[in-house]
Short mmCIF file of C-alpha atoms in Angstrom, two decimals:
data_model
loop_
_atom_site.label_atom_id
_atom_site.label_comp_id
_atom_site.label_asym_id
_atom_site.label_seq_id
_atom_site.Cartn_x
_atom_site.Cartn_y
_atom_site.Cartn_z
CA MET A 1095 3.43 -35.91 -16.74
CA LEU A 1096 4.37 -33.72 -13.71
CA ARG A 1097 0.69 -33.20 -12.94
CA ARG A 1098 0.29 -36.80 -11.82
CA LYS A 1099 -0.19 -37.01 -8.10
CA PRO A 1100 2.25 -39.10 -6.04
CA ASP A 1101 1.03 -42.62 -5.32
CA PHE A 1102 0.07 -41.86 -1.80
CA ALA A 1103 -2.53 -39.36 -2.94
CA GLU A 1104 -4.32 -41.85 -5.12
CA LYS A 1105 -5.68 -43.74 -2.16
CA ASP A 1106 -8.42 -42.56 0.16
CA LEU A 1107 -6.54 -40.88 2.93
CA GLY A 1108 -9.17 -42.18 5.38
CA GLU A 1109 -8.05 -45.78 4.93
CA GLU A 1110 -6.68 -47.09 8.15
CA ASP A 1111 -4.09 -49.47 6.31
CA LEU A 1112 -1.91 -46.45 5.21
CA GLY A 1113 0.58 -46.19 8.05
CA GLU A 1114 3.01 -43.32 8.56
CA LYS A 1115 5.96 -45.48 7.25
CA GLU A 1116 4.21 -46.32 4.02
CA LEU A 1117 3.14 -42.76 3.68
CA GLY A 1118 6.69 -41.47 3.95
CA GLU A 1119 7.95 -44.04 1.46
CA ASN A 1120 5.35 -43.13 -1.07
CA MET A 1121 6.11 -39.46 -0.61
CA ALA A 1122 9.80 -40.09 -1.27
CA HIS A 1123 9.06 -42.13 -4.25
CA GLY A 1124 6.88 -39.43 -5.68
CA VAL A 1125 9.48 -36.77 -5.19
CA SER A 1126 12.13 -39.07 -6.65
CA THR A 1127 10.01 -39.59 -9.73
CA ILE A 1128 9.54 -35.89 -10.28
CA VAL A 1129 13.28 -35.23 -9.90
CA LEU A 1130 14.02 -38.04 -12.41
CA PHE A 1131 11.64 -36.59 -14.98
CA LEU A 1132 13.15 -33.11 -14.56
CA VAL A 1133 16.65 -34.51 -14.95
CA LEU A 1134 15.62 -36.44 -18.06
CA GLY A 1135 13.93 -33.36 -19.51
CA THR A 1136 17.04 -31.23 -18.95
CA SER A 1137 19.24 -33.90 -20.49
CA THR A 1138 17.04 -34.03 -23.57
CA VAL A 1139 17.19 -30.24 -24.04
CA SER A 1140 21.01 -30.32 -23.60
CA GLN A 1141 21.35 -33.03 -26.26
CA ALA A 1142 19.18 -31.10 -28.68
CA GLN A 1143 21.26 -28.00 -28.07
CA GLN A 1144 24.47 -30.01 -28.70
CA GLN A 1145 23.44 -31.89 -31.81
CA GLU A 1146 26.53 -32.97 -33.68
CA LEU A 1147 27.11 -32.53 -37.43
CA PRO A 1148 27.71 -36.00 -38.84
CA VAL A 1149 31.40 -36.43 -39.76
CA SER A 1150 33.62 -39.23 -41.03
CA GLU A 1151 37.23 -39.76 -40.29
CA VAL A 1152 38.66 -39.90 -43.82
CA ALA A 1153 42.30 -40.21 -42.52
CA PRO A 1154 43.78 -40.35 -39.06
CA GLY A 1155 42.79 -37.13 -37.34
CA ILE A 1156 41.00 -35.79 -40.40
CA PHE A 1157 37.21 -35.37 -40.03
CA VAL A 1158 34.85 -34.29 -42.79
CA HIS A 1159 31.20 -33.57 -43.24
CA ILE A 1160 29.93 -33.92 -46.83
CA GLY A 1161 27.39 -31.24 -47.62
CA GLU A 1162 24.05 -31.85 -49.38
CA THR A 1163 24.15 -31.25 -53.10
CA ALA A 1164 21.55 -28.51 -53.16
CA LEU A 1165 20.91 -24.82 -52.94
CA MET A 1166 21.04 -23.12 -49.56
CA ASN A 1167 17.62 -22.96 -47.90
CA ARG A 1168 15.79 -23.06 -44.61
CA GLU A 1169 15.39 -26.82 -44.61
CA ASN A 1170 19.07 -27.73 -45.05
CA GLU A 1171 20.24 -24.77 -42.88
CA GLY A 1172 22.80 -23.90 -45.53
CA ALA A 1173 24.70 -27.12 -45.01
CA ILE A 1174 25.64 -27.71 -48.66
CA ALA A 1175 29.41 -27.38 -48.57
CA ASN A 1176 32.08 -29.79 -47.26
CA VAL A 1177 33.50 -28.75 -43.88
CA GLY A 1178 35.99 -30.42 -41.66
CA PHE A 1179 38.58 -30.28 -38.92
CA VAL A 1180 42.09 -31.57 -38.34
CA ILE A 1181 43.34 -32.72 -34.89
CA GLY A 1182 47.00 -32.38 -33.94
CA ASP A 1183 48.82 -33.21 -30.78
CA ASP A 1184 48.30 -29.74 -29.37
CA ALA A 1185 45.49 -28.05 -31.14
CA VAL A 1186 42.67 -28.25 -33.81
CA ALA A 1187 42.14 -26.49 -37.10
CA VAL A 1188 38.68 -26.02 -38.63
CA ILE A 1189 38.44 -25.84 -42.39
CA ASP A 1190 35.24 -23.99 -43.40
CA THR A 1191 32.42 -23.62 -41.01
CA GLY A 1192 29.26 -24.10 -43.10
CA GLY A 1193 26.25 -22.11 -44.31
CA SER A 1194 24.73 -20.96 -41.02
CA ALA A 1195 25.63 -20.37 -37.41
CA ALA A 1196 23.44 -23.43 -36.66
CA GLU A 1197 25.61 -25.66 -38.80
CA GLY A 1198 28.70 -24.03 -37.21
CA ARG A 1199 27.46 -25.00 -33.71
CA GLN A 1200 26.86 -28.53 -34.86
CA LEU A 1201 30.39 -28.67 -36.29
CA LEU A 1202 31.75 -27.38 -32.95
CA ALA A 1203 29.72 -30.06 -31.13
CA ALA A 1204 31.30 -32.71 -33.39
CA ILE A 1205 34.71 -31.47 -32.58
CA ARG A 1206 34.08 -31.37 -28.81
CA ALA A 1207 32.73 -34.97 -28.97
CA ARG A 1208 36.22 -36.04 -30.16
CA THR A 1209 38.68 -33.66 -28.41
CA GLU A 1210 38.93 -30.93 -25.86
CA LYS A 1211 42.12 -29.54 -27.45
CA PRO A 1212 41.90 -25.83 -28.20
CA ILE A 1213 40.61 -24.76 -31.66
CA ARG A 1214 43.64 -22.67 -32.66
CA TYR A 1215 42.64 -21.87 -36.26
CA VAL A 1216 39.52 -21.47 -38.41
CA ILE A 1217 40.58 -21.50 -42.02
CA ASN A 1218 38.15 -20.27 -44.69
CA THR A 1219 38.98 -21.56 -48.10
CA HIS A 1220 37.16 -18.62 -49.69
CA GLY A 1221 34.33 -16.17 -48.94
CA HIS A 1222 31.13 -17.80 -50.23
CA PRO A 1223 28.28 -18.06 -47.76
CA ASP A 1224 28.10 -21.78 -47.64
CA HIS A 1225 31.70 -21.88 -46.35
CA VAL A 1226 31.77 -18.86 -44.01
CA PHE A 1227 28.34 -18.29 -42.50
CA GLY A 1228 29.17 -20.67 -39.63
CA ASN A 1229 32.11 -18.58 -38.50
CA ALA A 1230 30.18 -16.97 -35.66
CA ALA A 1231 30.11 -20.29 -33.73
CA PHE A 1232 33.93 -20.25 -33.48
CA VAL A 1233 34.54 -16.69 -32.22
CA HIS A 1234 36.33 -17.54 -29.02
CA ASP A 1235 39.39 -16.17 -27.24
CA GLY A 1236 42.56 -17.37 -28.91
CA THR A 1237 40.99 -18.69 -32.11
CA VAL A 1238 42.62 -17.18 -35.18
CA PHE A 1239 40.69 -16.84 -38.42
CA VAL A 1240 42.82 -17.52 -41.48
CA GLY A 1241 42.17 -16.66 -45.14
CA HIS A 1242 43.47 -15.54 -48.48
CA LYS A 1243 44.83 -11.99 -48.57
CA ASN A 1244 41.81 -10.95 -50.68
CA LEU A 1245 39.20 -12.44 -48.34
CA PRO A 1246 38.74 -9.37 -46.08
CA ARG A 1247 37.95 -7.26 -49.11
CA ALA A 1248 35.59 -9.88 -50.62
CA LEU A 1249 33.66 -10.10 -47.27
CA ALA A 1250 33.46 -6.39 -46.86
CA THR A 1251 32.21 -5.89 -50.40
CA ARG A 1252 29.74 -8.81 -50.51
CA GLY A 1253 28.93 -9.71 -46.95
CA GLN A 1254 25.77 -7.57 -46.55
CA PHE A 1255 24.64 -8.58 -50.05
CA TYR A 1256 24.90 -12.30 -49.04
CA LEU A 1257 23.05 -11.66 -45.83
CA ASP A 1258 20.19 -9.84 -47.53
CA GLY A 1259 19.94 -12.37 -50.33
CA PHE A 1260 19.92 -15.45 -48.27
CA ARG A 1261 17.46 -14.03 -45.79
CA ARG A 1262 14.83 -14.59 -48.50
CA THR A 1263 15.58 -18.29 -48.91
CA MET A 1264 16.70 -19.21 -45.38
CA GLY A 1265 14.65 -16.94 -43.17
CA ASP A 1266 15.29 -14.48 -40.39
CA GLU A 1267 15.92 -17.02 -37.69
CA LEU A 1268 18.99 -18.54 -39.43
CA ILE A 1269 20.33 -15.29 -40.90
CA ASP A 1270 19.90 -13.19 -37.78
CA GLU A 1271 22.64 -15.32 -36.15
CA VAL A 1272 25.19 -14.99 -38.91
CA ARG A 1273 28.15 -12.69 -38.43
CA ILE A 1274 30.60 -11.80 -41.12
CA VAL A 1275 33.99 -12.66 -39.46
CA PRO A 1276 37.05 -11.61 -41.56
CA PRO A 1277 40.42 -13.33 -41.18
CA THR A 1278 43.13 -11.72 -39.13
CA LEU A 1279 45.93 -14.05 -40.35
CA LEU A 1280 46.24 -13.56 -44.16
CA VAL A 1281 47.94 -15.82 -46.69
CA GLU A 1282 49.66 -13.89 -49.51
CA ASP A 1283 51.46 -16.89 -50.98
CA THR A 1284 52.08 -19.89 -48.71
CA LEU A 1285 51.89 -20.46 -44.95
CA LYS A 1286 52.48 -23.34 -42.61
CA LEU A 1287 50.44 -23.90 -39.42
CA ASP A 1288 51.64 -26.15 -36.67
CA LEU A 1289 49.02 -28.14 -34.66
CA GLY A 1290 51.57 -30.21 -32.80
CA SER A 1291 53.30 -33.03 -34.68
CA ARG A 1292 51.09 -32.04 -37.62
CA THR A 1293 51.73 -29.28 -40.14
CA LEU A 1294 49.13 -27.80 -42.50
CA SER A 1295 50.44 -26.12 -45.67
CA LEU A 1296 48.19 -23.30 -46.98
CA LYS A 1297 48.47 -21.78 -50.47
CA ALA A 1298 46.77 -18.72 -51.86
CA TRP A 1299 45.76 -18.97 -55.56
CA PRO A 1300 45.25 -16.33 -58.26
CA ALA A 1301 41.68 -15.67 -59.36
CA ALA A 1302 40.01 -18.96 -60.37
CA HIS A 1303 36.77 -20.19 -58.72
CA SER A 1304 36.83 -16.90 -56.83
CA ASP A 1305 39.49 -14.26 -56.32
CA ASN A 1306 40.23 -15.55 -52.79
CA ASP A 1307 40.75 -19.28 -53.08
CA LEU A 1308 42.91 -21.03 -50.52
CA THR A 1309 44.01 -24.67 -50.33
CA VAL A 1310 44.98 -26.61 -47.17
CA SER A 1311 47.25 -29.69 -47.24
CA ASP A 1312 47.80 -31.96 -44.29
CA GLU A 1313 51.39 -33.07 -44.73
CA LEU A 1314 50.99 -36.07 -42.31
CA THR A 1315 48.21 -37.88 -44.23
CA LYS A 1316 48.61 -36.18 -47.66
CA THR A 1317 45.02 -34.95 -47.47
CA LEU A 1318 44.19 -31.88 -49.52
CA PHE A 1319 41.28 -29.60 -48.64
CA ALA A 1320 40.77 -27.87 -51.96
CA GLY A 1321 37.76 -25.74 -51.24
CA ASP A 1322 35.77 -24.86 -54.37
CA LEU A 1323 38.84 -25.11 -56.61
CA VAL A 1324 37.61 -28.72 -56.87
CA PHE A 1325 34.04 -29.83 -57.46
CA VAL A 1326 33.05 -33.55 -57.75
CA ALA A 1327 29.61 -34.40 -59.12
CA HIS A 1328 28.32 -30.89 -58.27
CA ILE A 1329 28.79 -28.64 -61.34
CA PRO A 1330 31.71 -26.21 -60.94
CA VAL A 1331 30.73 -22.57 -60.32
CA VAL A 1332 32.71 -19.76 -61.90
CA ASP A 1333 32.87 -16.61 -59.77
CA GLY A 1334 36.39 -15.54 -60.37
CA SER A 1335 38.18 -16.21 -63.65
CA LEU A 1336 37.59 -19.18 -65.97
CA LYS A 1337 40.96 -18.60 -67.67
CA GLY A 1338 42.64 -18.37 -64.31
CA TRP A 1339 41.05 -21.59 -63.15
CA LEU A 1340 42.16 -23.44 -66.32
CA ALA A 1341 45.69 -22.02 -65.95
CA ALA A 1342 45.82 -23.35 -62.32
CA PHE A 1343 45.06 -26.95 -63.17
CA ASP A 1344 48.63 -28.15 -63.81
CA GLU A 1345 50.00 -26.61 -60.56
CA LEU A 1346 46.93 -27.72 -58.63
CA GLY A 1347 47.26 -31.31 -59.87
CA ASN A 1348 50.95 -31.37 -58.85
CA LEU A 1349 50.10 -30.80 -55.19
CA ALA A 1350 51.36 -33.78 -53.11
CA ALA A 1351 48.19 -35.52 -51.94
CA ARG A 1352 46.66 -38.96 -51.88
CA ARG A 1353 43.03 -37.77 -51.44
CA VAL A 1354 41.11 -34.55 -51.87
CA VAL A 1355 38.23 -33.11 -49.84
CA PRO A 1356 36.56 -31.02 -52.61
CA GLY A 1357 34.37 -28.00 -51.84
CA HIS A 1358 31.40 -30.04 -52.91
CA GLY A 1359 31.10 -33.81 -53.59
CA PRO A 1360 32.61 -36.96 -52.08
CA VAL A 1361 36.21 -37.29 -50.87
CA SER A 1362 38.09 -38.61 -53.89
CA ASP A 1363 41.45 -39.85 -55.10
CA TRP A 1364 43.96 -37.24 -56.12
CA PRO A 1365 44.64 -36.02 -58.77
CA ALA A 1366 42.08 -38.14 -60.62
CA ALA A 1367 39.36 -36.02 -59.00
CA LEU A 1368 40.30 -33.09 -61.37
CA ALA A 1369 39.54 -34.84 -64.63
CA ASP A 1370 35.75 -34.19 -64.89
CA GLU A 1371 35.98 -30.61 -63.70
CA ARG A 1372 38.81 -29.87 -66.16
CA ARG A 1373 36.87 -31.40 -69.02
CA TYR A 1374 33.75 -29.24 -68.18
CA LEU A 1375 35.62 -25.98 -67.87
CA GLU A 1376 37.61 -26.58 -71.08
CA LYS A 1377 34.38 -27.39 -72.89
CA LEU A 1378 32.76 -24.24 -71.54
CA ALA A 1379 35.68 -22.04 -72.69
CA SER A 1380 35.83 -23.69 -76.15
CA ASP A 1381 32.08 -23.40 -76.80
CA VAL A 1382 32.04 -19.73 -75.71
CA ARG A 1383 35.00 -18.92 -77.94
CA ALA A 1384 33.26 -20.51 -80.92
CA LEU A 1385 30.13 -18.57 -80.21
CA ILE A 1386 31.97 -15.31 -79.95
CA ALA A 1387 33.82 -16.08 -83.17
CA ASP A 1388 30.38 -16.64 -84.90
CA GLY A 1389 29.10 -13.33 -83.64
CA LYS A 1390 26.53 -14.92 -81.30
CA PRO A 1391 25.23 -12.83 -78.37
CA ILE A 1392 25.68 -13.65 -74.71
CA THR A 1393 22.12 -14.93 -74.43
CA VAL A 1394 22.94 -17.72 -76.87
CA ALA A 1395 25.93 -18.66 -74.88
CA ALA A 1396 23.85 -18.90 -71.73
CA ASP A 1397 21.43 -21.26 -73.46
CA THR A 1398 23.93 -23.44 -75.35
CA ALA A 1399 27.48 -23.33 -74.08
CA ALA A 1400 28.65 -26.67 -72.54
CA ALA A 1401 25.13 -28.15 -73.14
CA SER A 1402 26.77 -31.56 -73.85
CA GLU A 1403 27.94 -31.72 -70.21
CA LYS A 1404 24.39 -31.54 -68.82
CA SER A 1405 23.91 -35.22 -67.93
CA ARG A 1406 27.22 -35.37 -66.16
CA TRP A 1407 26.54 -32.77 -63.37
CA GLN A 1408 24.20 -32.22 -60.52
CA LEU A 1409 22.60 -28.67 -60.38
CA PHE A 1410 23.51 -28.05 -64.05
CA GLU A 1411 20.31 -26.13 -64.63
CA ASP A 1412 21.06 -23.86 -61.62
CA TYR A 1413 24.60 -22.79 -62.61
CA ASN A 1414 25.59 -23.54 -66.18
CA ALA A 1415 23.91 -20.48 -67.76
CA ARG A 1416 25.58 -18.30 -65.12
CA ASN A 1417 28.89 -19.91 -65.82
CA ALA A 1418 28.46 -19.34 -69.56
CA THR A 1419 27.60 -15.73 -68.98
CA ALA A 1420 30.69 -15.14 -66.82
CA ALA A 1421 32.86 -16.92 -69.37
CA PHE A 1422 31.48 -14.87 -72.21
CA SER A 1423 32.19 -11.62 -70.35
CA GLU A 1424 35.70 -12.64 -69.71
CA ILE A 1425 36.60 -14.22 -73.11
CA GLU A 1426 35.04 -11.66 -75.43
CA TRP A 1427 37.94 -9.20 -74.46
CA GLU A 1428 40.68 -11.57 -75.40
#
């Protein structure tokens, strides 16, 4: 469009009816048009660079993006986990950053569209890639990364493995931007973070979904960010201890909250949101124990344990056999 000549050049310059005044006006119009096109083009590029992650305000000052129920891939840019942020009077806390630096930047844009307050904390509920690969977008002066006391070790042990593995499904462009950012503020038991007239209560859990699970409770609105200790609709994934997860349910359910932001699935009432997950994990454990008692091998457990739950969960085929194998390996030594 910038190749179009200004209007004055479209006439025969030999025409006697084109006076100096008209010529000057048309030249100015042409230059103005070019400038306008350049400004609009720059604005479009800027908007593309600052694309916001869609978020909903689930309680006053609590914003959440619900991830796609899918496996991480190039098309979804790893945006499969729930991420969010909390705005206090003085500062902001981010809770999980997503499955790529691209998603992290979009989350940052969503925050900046709502507040210019400093991002004081980035809290990772655990170390799985869909929750921490976006950390690089938040590495700024003064931002403190917070996690379970075991999270640095988990990231050091598995970080490169995750990068190599997801490069195959997400591609170089997305993975090249990812940085493994360990926490510098560690939670050994409980910790409170002040955002200004708003306190977040953090709790570190024994091995359950993983060995570095952390929950975050907003005391003002009674909103619980449970990370992957809670799955809704998406089948739970066992990567820590099935027995530990089952043992945590009573204490987990007693946390004072009105609603829960699970690691995957819709925001739900609390503690009712635990019911389906608890049933599935209990069924998985009981089926595996029965198979071990009957002398069945781990391959049979992978094929049959918790099969009755199949219709109740999304991504069942992707994770149930893995869950059964992990459960068998843990329970056979009881």
